């Protein structure tokens, strides 16, 4: 890897680094959400000349990961229709045919592909094919010599190696350099041997290189922090409303729940509310858009204390009749602390007009959370009375 990470000033002035690439694990960590949150904000946080180059391998991996959930749901639906037909003794072929006609897997595959390609286009880049006269040769040399990203001839590293060599070849052929974003140690090890690729571990680390500095950025940030510090300001109320809608509309997965009575437990979150919202105003990121002085992107971290009402049902398997019997239910409450990243897309006369006159849109990272419940048991108090 070229020595050290470049400064934002060096990147902007010299423009020796012209592209970046994102590994599958980073895209996955952001929920494959190309139209909101951190992945979507990239288009306004990076300079226009700093473009994305994703590889054919990453596109295929992202599609395969997203299709896993779709195929599972389709299989479960087909199984449910067959089971219902068997138990009810009714002819449900019309329902099965109607569901098959939806061609859900094909539709999902086309939508996922379109979202990926639109994301790349929005960032001014392209999907690099796996070609080049020496790519296959270089791939196997690294494999047999156990050079990064291979670890002890692990064949599972072939996709990573192919991606990295494609990016290396692209940089060499265009006499430029790039930054790869990955949590994988093999990617980092590869860049240490490279003359063309830098490495960062997260999108936050990448966009921080381009965070706006200077008098204008400081003034705009100061105005925003002043508004967000006022609990009664219009902006603070809008932020709190956006965060409240986010936690209420989020998917809550109940985990680590069990009964001390050897019962099977099912649970779901019935009601969600927030107790407190804390904004971290000491770490506000701001990116002025290079080609439009009236637009900026702001990132604020927030901690939300969420209250959850959870409905729990208990079941016992009857070994004689070979069926499950309901053994009661209960309601429990839990508090969960979650961290979210809030993006403010601001447009207006950023320096001279008040914040209330700006047009501000909100995007929030995340949306899938978990609550660990612990031990729960049926409440038989009502029966004793």
CSV table of C-alpha atoms in Angstrom, one decimal:
chain,number,residue,atom,x,y,z
A,1,UNK,CA,0.0,0.0,0.0
A,2,UNK,CA,1.3,3.5,-0.7
A,3,UNK,CA,2.7,4.8,2.6
A,4,UNK,CA,-0.1,6.2,4.8
A,5,UNK,CA,-3.5,7.6,3.9
A,6,UNK,CA,-3.5,10.8,1.9
A,7,UNK,CA,-5.0,14.0,3.4
A,8,UNK,CA,-8.2,15.4,2.0
A,9,UNK,CA,-6.2,18.4,0.7
A,10,UNK,CA,-3.7,16.1,-1.1
A,11,UNK,CA,-6.6,14.2,-2.6
A,12,UNK,CA,-8.4,17.3,-3.8
A,13,UNK,CA,-5.3,19.1,-5.1
A,14,UNK,CA,-3.3,16.3,-6.6
A,15,UNK,CA,-6.1,14.0,-7.6
A,16,UNK,CA,-3.7,11.1,-7.8
A,17,UNK,CA,-6.4,8.8,-6.3
A,18,UNK,CA,-9.4,8.8,-8.6
A,19,UNK,CA,-11.5,5.8,-7.5
A,20,UNK,CA,-12.7,3.7,-4.7
A,21,UNK,CA,-14.2,0.2,-4.4
A,22,UNK,CA,-16.3,-1.4,-1.7
A,23,UNK,CA,-16.1,-5.1,-0.6
A,24,UNK,CA,-19.3,-7.2,-0.3
A,25,UNK,CA,-19.0,-7.3,3.5
A,26,UNK,CA,-19.2,-3.5,3.8
A,27,UNK,CA,-22.3,-3.3,1.5
A,28,UNK,CA,-23.8,-6.1,3.6
A,29,UNK,CA,-23.2,-4.3,6.8
A,30,UNK,CA,-25.3,-1.4,5.5
A,31,UNK,CA,-28.2,-3.7,4.7
A,32,UNK,CA,-27.8,-3.5,0.9
A,33,UNK,CA,-29.6,-0.2,1.1
A,34,UNK,CA,-28.5,1.6,-2.0
A,35,UNK,CA,-31.2,4.3,-1.9
A,36,UNK,CA,-30.9,5.5,1.7
A,37,UNK,CA,-28.4,5.9,4.5
A,38,UNK,CA,-24.6,5.8,4.2
A,39,UNK,CA,-24.5,4.1,0.7
A,40,UNK,CA,-26.9,6.7,-0.7
A,41,UNK,CA,-25.1,9.6,0.9
A,42,UNK,CA,-21.8,8.8,-0.8
A,43,UNK,CA,-22.9,10.6,-4.0
A,44,UNK,CA,-23.0,13.9,-2.1
A,45,UNK,CA,-20.0,13.3,0.2
A,46,UNK,CA,-17.4,12.5,-2.4
A,47,UNK,CA,-15.9,14.9,-5.0
A,48,UNK,CA,-17.5,14.3,-8.4
A,49,UNK,CA,-14.2,13.2,-9.9
A,50,UNK,CA,-13.8,10.5,-7.2
A,51,UNK,CA,-15.7,7.6,-8.7
A,52,UNK,CA,-16.6,4.1,-7.7
A,53,UNK,CA,-15.3,1.0,-9.4
A,54,UNK,CA,-17.0,-2.2,-8.2
A,55,UNK,CA,-16.1,-5.6,-9.5
A,56,UNK,CA,-18.1,-8.3,-11.2
A,57,UNK,CA,-17.4,-10.6,-8.3
A,58,UNK,CA,-18.9,-8.1,-5.8
A,59,UNK,CA,-22.0,-7.7,-7.9
A,60,UNK,CA,-22.5,-11.4,-8.1
A,61,UNK,CA,-21.9,-11.9,-4.3
A,62,UNK,CA,-24.3,-9.1,-3.4
A,63,UNK,CA,-27.0,-10.6,-5.7
A,64,UNK,CA,-26.5,-14.1,-4.3
A,65,UNK,CA,-26.7,-12.9,-0.7
A,66,UNK,CA,-29.9,-10.9,-1.3
A,67,UNK,CA,-31.5,-13.8,-3.3
A,68,UNK,CA,-30.9,-16.2,-0.4
A,69,UNK,CA,-33.7,-14.6,1.6
A,70,UNK,CA,-36.0,-14.4,-1.4
A,71,UNK,CA,-35.6,-18.1,-2.3
A,72,UNK,CA,-36.2,-19.1,1.3
A,73,UNK,CA,-39.5,-17.1,1.5
A,74,UNK,CA,-40.6,-18.5,-1.9
A,75,UNK,CA,-39.8,-22.1,-0.7
A,76,UNK,CA,-41.7,-21.5,2.6
A,77,UNK,CA,-44.7,-20.2,0.7
A,78,UNK,CA,-44.8,-23.2,-1.7
A,79,UNK,CA,-44.5,-25.5,1.3
A,80,UNK,CA,-47.3,-23.7,3.1
A,81,UNK,CA,-49.7,-24.0,0.1
A,82,UNK,CA,-48.9,-27.7,-0.2
A,83,UNK,CA,-49.4,-28.2,3.6
A,84,UNK,CA,-52.7,-26.3,3.6
A,85,UNK,CA,-53.9,-28.4,0.6
A,86,UNK,CA,-53.0,-31.6,2.4
A,87,UNK,CA,-54.6,-30.7,5.8
A,88,UNK,CA,-57.7,-29.0,4.4
A,89,UNK,CA,-58.3,-31.5,1.6
A,90,UNK,CA,-59.1,-28.7,-0.8
A,91,UNK,CA,-57.8,-28.2,-4.3
A,92,UNK,CA,-55.5,-25.1,-4.0
A,93,UNK,CA,-53.9,-25.4,-7.4
A,94,UNK,CA,-55.3,-22.0,-8.4
A,95,UNK,CA,-53.5,-20.4,-5.5
A,96,UNK,CA,-50.3,-22.2,-6.3
A,97,UNK,CA,-50.6,-21.3,-10.0
A,98,UNK,CA,-51.3,-17.6,-9.1
A,99,UNK,CA,-48.2,-17.5,-6.8
A,100,UNK,CA,-46.0,-19.2,-9.4
A,101,UNK,CA,-47.2,-16.7,-12.0
A,102,UNK,CA,-45.8,-13.9,-9.9
A,103,UNK,CA,-42.3,-15.2,-10.7
A,104,UNK,CA,-41.1,-13.6,-7.5
A,105,UNK,CA,-37.5,-14.8,-7.7
A,106,UNK,CA,-37.1,-13.4,-11.2
A,107,UNK,CA,-38.7,-10.1,-10.2
A,108,UNK,CA,-36.5,-9.8,-7.2
A,109,UNK,CA,-33.3,-10.6,-9.1
A,110,UNK,CA,-34.1,-7.9,-11.7
A,111,UNK,CA,-34.8,-5.3,-9.0
A,112,UNK,CA,-31.6,-6.1,-7.0
A,113,UNK,CA,-29.5,-5.9,-10.2
A,114,UNK,CA,-31.1,-2.6,-11.2
A,115,UNK,CA,-30.5,-1.1,-7.7
A,116,UNK,CA,-26.8,-2.2,-7.8
A,117,UNK,CA,-26.3,-0.8,-11.3
A,118,UNK,CA,-28.1,2.5,-10.5
A,119,UNK,CA,-25.9,2.9,-7.4
A,120,UNK,CA,-22.7,2.5,-9.5
A,121,UNK,CA,-24.0,4.9,-12.1
A,122,UNK,CA,-24.9,7.5,-9.5
A,123,UNK,CA,-21.3,7.4,-8.3
A,124,UNK,CA,-20.0,7.9,-11.8
A,125,UNK,CA,-18.4,4.5,-12.1
A,126,UNK,CA,-18.7,1.0,-13.6
A,127,UNK,CA,-18.6,-2.7,-12.8
A,128,UNK,CA,-15.2,-4.0,-13.7
A,129,UNK,CA,-15.2,-7.4,-15.6
A,130,UNK,CA,-12.8,-10.1,-14.7
A,131,UNK,CA,-10.5,-9.9,-17.7
A,132,UNK,CA,-6.9,-9.1,-18.4
A,133,UNK,CA,-4.2,-11.3,-20.0
A,134,UNK,CA,-2.4,-12.0,-16.7
A,135,UNK,CA,-5.2,-12.1,-14.2
A,136,UNK,CA,-5.6,-15.9,-14.1
A,137,UNK,CA,-1.8,-16.4,-14.0
A,138,UNK,CA,-1.4,-13.9,-11.1
A,139,UNK,CA,-4.4,-15.5,-9.3
A,140,UNK,CA,-2.7,-18.9,-9.2
A,141,UNK,CA,0.7,-17.5,-8.4
A,142,UNK,CA,-0.7,-15.9,-5.3
A,143,UNK,CA,-2.6,-19.0,-4.4
A,144,UNK,CA,0.4,-21.4,-4.5
A,145,UNK,CA,2.8,-18.8,-2.9
A,146,UNK,CA,0.2,-18.2,-0.2
A,147,UNK,CA,0.3,-14.4,-0.8
A,148,UNK,CA,-2.5,-12.1,0.3
A,149,UNK,CA,-5.4,-12.4,0.2
A,150,UNK,CA,-4.9,-16.2,0.4
A,151,UNK,CA,-4.3,-17.7,3.8
A,152,UNK,CA,-2.8,-21.2,3.8
A,153,UNK,CA,-4.2,-21.9,0.3
A,154,UNK,CA,-7.8,-21.2,1.3
A,155,UNK,CA,-9.8,-21.7,-2.0
A,156,UNK,CA,-12.6,-19.6,-0.6
A,157,UNK,CA,-10.4,-16.5,-1.1
A,158,UNK,CA,-10.4,-16.8,-4.9
A,159,UNK,CA,-13.3,-14.3,-5.3
A,160,UNK,CA,-11.5,-11.8,-3.1
A,161,UNK,CA,-8.2,-12.3,-5.0
A,162,UNK,CA,-10.0,-11.9,-8.4
A,163,UNK,CA,-11.6,-8.7,-7.2
A,164,UNK,CA,-8.4,-7.2,-5.9
A,165,UNK,CA,-6.4,-8.1,-9.0
A,166,UNK,CA,-9.0,-6.6,-11.2
A,167,UNK,CA,-8.8,-3.4,-9.2
A,168,UNK,CA,-5.0,-3.4,-9.3
A,169,UNK,CA,-5.0,-3.9,-13.1
A,170,UNK,CA,-7.5,-1.1,-13.5
A,171,UNK,CA,-5.3,1.3,-11.5
A,172,UNK,CA,-2.1,0.3,-13.3
A,173,UNK,CA,-3.7,0.5,-16.7
A,174,UNK,CA,-5.1,4.0,-16.0
A,175,UNK,CA,-2.0,5.2,-14.1
A,176,UNK,CA,-4.0,6.0,-11.1
A,177,UNK,CA,-4.6,4.9,-7.5
A,178,UNK,CA,-7.7,3.8,-5.6
A,179,UNK,CA,-9.0,3.1,-2.1
A,180,UNK,CA,-10.6,-0.2,-1.2
A,181,UNK,CA,-13.1,-0.3,1.6
A,182,UNK,CA,-13.2,-3.7,3.4
A,183,UNK,CA,-13.3,-5.3,6.8
A,184,UNK,CA,-11.5,-8.3,5.5
A,185,UNK,CA,-7.9,-8.8,6.7
A,186,UNK,CA,-7.0,-10.3,3.3
A,187,UNK,CA,-7.9,-7.1,1.5
A,188,UNK,CA,-5.8,-5.1,3.9
A,189,UNK,CA,-2.8,-7.5,3.5
A,190,UNK,CA,-3.1,-7.3,-0.3
A,191,UNK,CA,-2.9,-3.5,-0.3
A,192,UNK,CA,0.2,-3.6,1.8
A,193,UNK,CA,2.0,-5.2,-1.2
A,194,UNK,CA,0.3,-2.9,-3.7
A,195,UNK,CA,1.7,0.3,-5.3
A,196,UNK,CA,-1.8,1.4,-6.4
A,197,UNK,CA,-4.3,0.6,-3.7
A,198,UNK,CA,-5.0,2.1,-0.3
A,199,UNK,CA,-7.1,0.5,2.3
A,200,UNK,CA,-9.8,1.7,4.8
A,201,UNK,CA,-12.1,-0.4,6.9
A,202,UNK,CA,-15.4,1.5,6.7
A,203,UNK,CA,-17.3,4.0,4.7
A,204,UNK,CA,-17.0,6.4,7.7
A,205,UNK,CA,-13.2,6.3,7.3
A,206,UNK,CA,-13.5,6.8,3.6
A,207,UNK,CA,-15.8,9.8,3.6
A,208,UNK,CA,-13.9,11.4,6.5
A,209,UNK,CA,-11.1,12.0,4.0
A,210,UNK,CA,-13.4,14.4,2.1
A,211,UNK,CA,-15.1,16.1,5.1
A,212,UNK,CA,-15.3,19.8,4.4
A,213,UNK,CA,-13.0,22.1,6.3
A,214,UNK,CA,-12.5,25.8,6.2
A,215,UNK,CA,-14.4,28.9,7.1
A,216,UNK,CA,-17.6,28.2,5.2
A,217,UNK,CA,-17.9,24.7,6.5
A,218,UNK,CA,-17.3,25.8,10.1
A,219,UNK,CA,-20.0,28.5,9.8
A,220,UNK,CA,-22.6,26.1,8.4
A,221,UNK,CA,-21.8,23.5,11.0
A,222,UNK,CA,-22.0,26.0,13.8
A,223,UNK,CA,-25.4,27.1,12.6
A,224,UNK,CA,-26.7,23.5,12.6
A,225,UNK,CA,-25.2,22.6,16.0
A,226,UNK,CA,-26.8,25.7,17.5
A,227,UNK,CA,-30.2,24.7,16.2
A,228,UNK,CA,-29.8,21.1,17.3
A,229,UNK,CA,-28.7,22.2,20.8
A,230,UNK,CA,-32.0,24.0,21.2
A,231,UNK,CA,-34.6,21.4,22.3
A,232,UNK,CA,-37.4,23.6,21.2
A,233,UNK,CA,-36.1,24.5,17.7
A,234,UNK,CA,-38.0,23.4,14.6
A,235,UNK,CA,-35.0,21.4,13.4
A,236,UNK,CA,-34.7,19.5,16.6
A,237,UNK,CA,-38.4,18.7,16.5
A,238,UNK,CA,-38.1,17.5,12.9
A,239,UNK,CA,-35.1,15.3,13.9
A,240,UNK,CA,-36.9,13.8,16.8
A,241,UNK,CA,-40.0,13.1,14.7
A,242,UNK,CA,-37.8,11.4,12.0
A,243,UNK,CA,-36.0,9.2,14.6
A,244,UNK,CA,-39.3,8.3,16.3
A,245,UNK,CA,-40.8,7.2,13.0
A,246,UNK,CA,-37.6,5.2,12.4
A,247,UNK,CA,-37.7,3.2,15.6
A,248,UNK,CA,-41.5,2.6,15.3
A,249,UNK,CA,-41.2,1.4,11.7
A,250,UNK,CA,-38.1,-0.7,12.3
A,251,UNK,CA,-38.0,-4.5,12.3
A,252,UNK,CA,-37.4,-5.8,15.8
A,253,UNK,CA,-36.0,-9.4,16.1
A,254,UNK,CA,-36.6,-11.0,19.5
A,255,UNK,CA,-33.5,-13.1,20.5
A,256,UNK,CA,-32.1,-14.9,23.6
A,257,UNK,CA,-35.6,-15.8,24.9
A,258,UNK,CA,-36.3,-19.0,26.9
A,259,UNK,CA,-38.4,-20.5,29.6
A,260,UNK,CA,-37.3,-22.1,32.9
A,261,UNK,CA,-40.2,-24.6,32.5
A,262,UNK,CA,-38.8,-26.4,29.4
A,263,UNK,CA,-41.4,-24.8,27.2
A,264,UNK,CA,-41.1,-23.6,23.7
A,265,UNK,CA,-41.4,-19.8,23.5
A,266,UNK,CA,-42.6,-17.6,20.7
A,267,UNK,CA,-42.5,-13.8,21.0
A,268,UNK,CA,-43.1,-10.7,19.0
A,269,UNK,CA,-42.8,-6.9,19.6
A,270,UNK,CA,-46.3,-5.4,19.8
A,271,UNK,CA,-45.5,-1.8,20.6
A,272,UNK,CA,-42.5,0.5,20.3
A,273,UNK,CA,-41.8,3.9,21.8
A,274,UNK,CA,-38.8,5.9,22.6
A,275,UNK,CA,-37.8,7.2,26.0
A,276,UNK,CA,-34.9,9.5,25.1
A,277,UNK,CA,-32.9,10.7,22.1
A,278,UNK,CA,-29.3,11.9,22.6
A,279,UNK,CA,-27.5,13.6,19.7
A,280,UNK,CA,-23.7,13.5,19.6
A,281,UNK,CA,-23.1,17.1,18.6
A,282,UNK,CA,-19.3,16.8,19.3
A,283,UNK,CA,-18.9,14.6,16.2
A,284,UNK,CA,-21.0,16.3,13.4
A,285,UNK,CA,-19.7,15.6,9.9
A,286,UNK,CA,-20.3,18.0,7.1
A,287,UNK,CA,-19.7,17.7,3.3
A,288,UNK,CA,-20.3,20.7,1.0
A,289,UNK,CA,-21.2,19.6,-2.5
A,290,UNK,CA,-18.4,20.6,-4.8
A,291,UNK,CA,-20.5,21.4,-7.8
A,292,UNK,CA,-23.4,23.1,-5.9
A,293,UNK,CA,-22.7,25.6,-3.1
A,294,UNK,CA,-26.3,25.5,-2.0
A,295,UNK,CA,-26.2,21.8,-1.0
A,296,UNK,CA,-24.5,20.0,1.9
A,297,UNK,CA,-24.8,16.6,3.6
A,298,UNK,CA,-24.6,16.4,7.4
A,299,UNK,CA,-24.1,13.3,9.4
A,300,UNK,CA,-25.1,13.2,13.1
A,301,UNK,CA,-24.8,10.2,15.4
A,302,UNK,CA,-27.7,9.6,17.8
A,303,UNK,CA,-28.4,7.2,20.7
A,304,UNK,CA,-32.0,6.3,21.3
A,305,UNK,CA,-33.5,4.6,24.4
A,306,UNK,CA,-36.3,2.5,23.1
A,307,UNK,CA,-39.1,0.9,25.1
A,308,UNK,CA,-40.6,-2.3,23.8
A,309,UNK,CA,-43.8,-4.2,24.7
A,310,UNK,CA,-43.4,-7.9,23.8
A,311,UNK,CA,-46.1,-10.5,23.6
A,312,UNK,CA,-44.9,-14.0,24.6
A,313,UNK,CA,-46.6,-17.3,24.1
A,314,UNK,CA,-45.6,-20.7,25.6
A,315,UNK,CA,-46.1,-24.2,24.2
A,316,UNK,CA,-45.6,-27.7,25.4
A,317,UNK,CA,-45.3,-30.7,23.2
A,318,UNK,CA,-47.8,-33.5,23.9
A,319,UNK,CA,-45.9,-36.8,23.3
A,320,UNK,CA,-49.2,-38.8,23.4
A,321,UNK,CA,-51.2,-36.8,20.9
A,322,UNK,CA,-48.1,-35.6,19.1
A,323,UNK,CA,-49.1,-32.0,19.0
A,324,UNK,CA,-48.2,-28.7,20.7
A,325,UNK,CA,-50.5,-27.4,23.4
A,326,UNK,CA,-50.7,-23.7,24.3
A,327,UNK,CA,-49.5,-23.2,27.9
A,328,UNK,CA,-50.4,-19.5,28.4
A,329,UNK,CA,-49.1,-16.2,27.5
A,330,UNK,CA,-47.6,-13.1,29.0
A,331,UNK,CA,-46.5,-9.5,28.2
A,332,UNK,CA,-43.1,-8.3,29.1
A,333,UNK,CA,-41.3,-4.9,28.6
A,334,UNK,CA,-37.7,-4.2,27.8
A,335,UNK,CA,-35.6,-1.1,27.2
A,336,UNK,CA,-33.0,-1.2,24.5
A,337,UNK,CA,-30.3,1.4,23.6
A,338,UNK,CA,-29.5,1.7,19.9
A,339,UNK,CA,-27.2,3.9,17.9
A,340,UNK,CA,-28.2,5.3,14.6
A,341,UNK,CA,-26.6,7.6,12.0
A,342,UNK,CA,-28.8,10.4,10.8
A,343,UNK,CA,-28.1,12.1,7.5
A,344,UNK,CA,-29.4,15.6,6.8
A,345,UNK,CA,-29.6,16.6,3.1
A,346,UNK,CA,-29.6,20.4,3.3
A,347,UNK,CA,-30.3,22.8,0.5
A,348,UNK,CA,-30.6,26.6,0.6
A,349,UNK,CA,-28.5,29.8,1.2
A,350,UNK,CA,-26.4,27.9,3.7
A,351,UNK,CA,-24.4,31.0,4.9
A,352,UNK,CA,-26.8,33.8,5.0
A,353,UNK,CA,-30.3,32.4,5.5
A,354,UNK,CA,-31.6,30.9,8.8
A,355,UNK,CA,-31.7,27.1,9.1
A,356,UNK,CA,-35.5,27.2,9.2
A,357,UNK,CA,-35.5,28.5,5.6
A,358,UNK,CA,-33.5,25.6,4.3
A,359,UNK,CA,-35.0,22.6,2.6
A,360,UNK,CA,-33.9,19.6,4.7
A,361,UNK,CA,-34.4,15.9,4.0
A,362,UNK,CA,-33.7,13.1,6.5
A,363,UNK,CA,-32.2,9.7,5.9
A,364,UNK,CA,-31.5,7.2,8.7
A,365,UNK,CA,-29.1,4.3,8.6
A,366,UNK,CA,-30.3,0.9,9.8
A,367,UNK,CA,-33.8,-0.4,10.4
A,368,UNK,CA,-33.2,-4.0,11.7
A,369,UNK,CA,-32.6,-4.3,15.4
A,370,UNK,CA,-32.6,-7.0,18.0
A,371,UNK,CA,-33.8,-7.2,21.6
A,372,UNK,CA,-32.5,-9.8,24.0
A,373,UNK,CA,-35.3,-10.8,26.4
A,374,UNK,CA,-33.8,-13.5,28.6
A,375,UNK,CA,-35.9,-15.9,30.8
A,376,UNK,CA,-39.6,-15.6,30.7
A,377,UNK,CA,-42.3,-17.8,32.3
A,378,UNK,CA,-46.1,-18.1,32.1
A,379,UNK,CA,-48.0,-15.9,34.4
A,380,UNK,CA,-50.4,-18.3,36.2
A,381,UNK,CA,-51.4,-15.8,38.9
A,382,UNK,CA,-54.8,-15.2,37.3
A,383,UNK,CA,-55.6,-18.9,37.5
A,384,UNK,CA,-54.7,-19.1,41.2
A,385,UNK,CA,-57.1,-16.3,42.0
